[in-house]
Coordinates of C-alpha atoms in Angstrom, one line a residue:
M1 CA 5.3 -5.6 -22.0
S2 CA 3.4 -2.3 -22.5
P3 CA 5.1 1.0 -21.5
V4 CA 2.5 1.6 -18.8
L5 CA 3.0 -1.7 -17.1
E6 CA 6.8 -1.3 -17.4
S7 CA 6.5 2.2 -15.8
L8 CA 4.3 0.8 -13.0
K9 CA 6.7 -2.1 -12.4
E10 CA 9.7 0.4 -12.2
T11 CA 7.8 2.7 -9.8
W12 CA 6.7 -0.2 -7.6
S13 CA 10.3 -1.5 -7.3
T14 CA 11.7 1.9 -6.6
V15 CA 9.1 2.9 -4.1
T16 CA 9.1 -0.4 -2.1
S17 CA 12.8 -0.9 -1.8
F18 CA 14.2 0.3 1.5
D19 CA 17.8 0.2 2.8
S20 CA 16.7 -0.6 6.3
V21 CA 14.7 -3.6 7.5
K22 CA 13.3 -1.6 10.4
V23 CA 11.8 1.0 8.0
W24 CA 10.3 -1.8 5.9
L25 CA 8.8 -3.5 8.9
L26 CA 7.4 -0.2 10.1
V27 CA 5.8 0.5 6.7
V28 CA 4.4 -3.1 6.5
G29 CA 3.0 -2.9 10.0
I30 CA 1.3 0.5 9.6
A31 CA 0.1 -0.3 6.1
G32 CA -1.3 -3.6 7.4
G33 CA -3.1 -2.0 10.3
V34 CA -4.5 0.9 8.2
G35 CA -5.4 -1.4 5.3
L36 CA -7.2 -3.9 7.5
F37 CA -9.2 -1.1 9.1
I38 CA -10.2 0.4 5.8
S39 CA -11.1 -3.0 4.2
W40 CA -13.2 -3.9 7.3
E41 CA -15.1 -0.7 6.9
L42 CA -15.6 -1.2 3.2
S43 CA -16.7 -4.8 3.7
Q44 CA -19.3 -3.6 6.3
L45 CA -20.5 -1.0 3.8
W46 CA -20.7 -3.5 1.0
E47 CA -22.6 -6.0 3.3
H48 CA -25.0 -3.2 4.3
L49 CA -25.7 -2.2 0.7
F50 CA -25.7 -5.4 -1.2
G51 CA -25.5 -8.3 1.3
Y52 CA -22.6 -10.5 2.3
S53 CA -20.1 -11.6 -0.4
S54 CA -16.9 -13.4 0.5
I55 CA -15.5 -12.7 -2.9
M56 CA -15.9 -9.0 -2.5
T57 CA -14.5 -9.1 1.0
V58 CA -11.3 -10.9 -0.2
L59 CA -10.9 -8.7 -3.3
T60 CA -11.4 -5.5 -1.2
T61 CA -9.0 -6.7 1.4
I62 CA -6.3 -7.5 -1.1
T63 CA -6.7 -4.3 -3.1
V64 CA -6.8 -2.1 0.0
L65 CA -3.7 -3.8 1.5
L66 CA -1.7 -3.4 -1.7
L67 CA -2.8 0.2 -2.2
S68 CA -2.1 1.2 1.4
Y69 CA 1.4 -0.5 1.2
F70 CA 2.2 1.3 -2.0
C71 CA 1.0 4.7 -0.8
L72 CA 2.8 4.5 2.5
S73 CA 5.9 3.2 0.8
Y74 CA 5.8 6.1 -1.6
L75 CA 5.4 8.6 1.2
V76 CA 8.2 7.2 3.3
S77 CA 10.5 6.9 0.2
S78 CA 9.8 10.6 -0.6
V79 CA 10.5 11.7 2.9
L80 CA 13.7 9.7 3.1
Y81 CA 14.8 10.9 -0.3
N82 CA 14.2 14.6 0.6
H83 CA 16.0 14.1 3.9
E84 CA 18.9 12.6 2.1
L85 CA 19.0 15.5 -0.4
S86 CA 18.9 18.1 2.4
A87 CA 21.7 16.3 4.3
N88 CA 24.0 16.6 1.3

């Protein structure tokens, strides 16, 4: 595996692993809500500019959901890590 993919895999596993199921559910819920809102708006924009495309709608939705989950997980992990450091 290439070093870039290996680094991405390591970052993904570090960022998306939580000790608490409640935190994970919160992240998934918020990321899902935000991701669906953004993908809905992007799909509307795509349809307005180029016409309807179910393939683009599905690809946009999947991409936005994954990105919103990763970004929110990164943010929450950073906050929890900084909180843990300040507690020690």
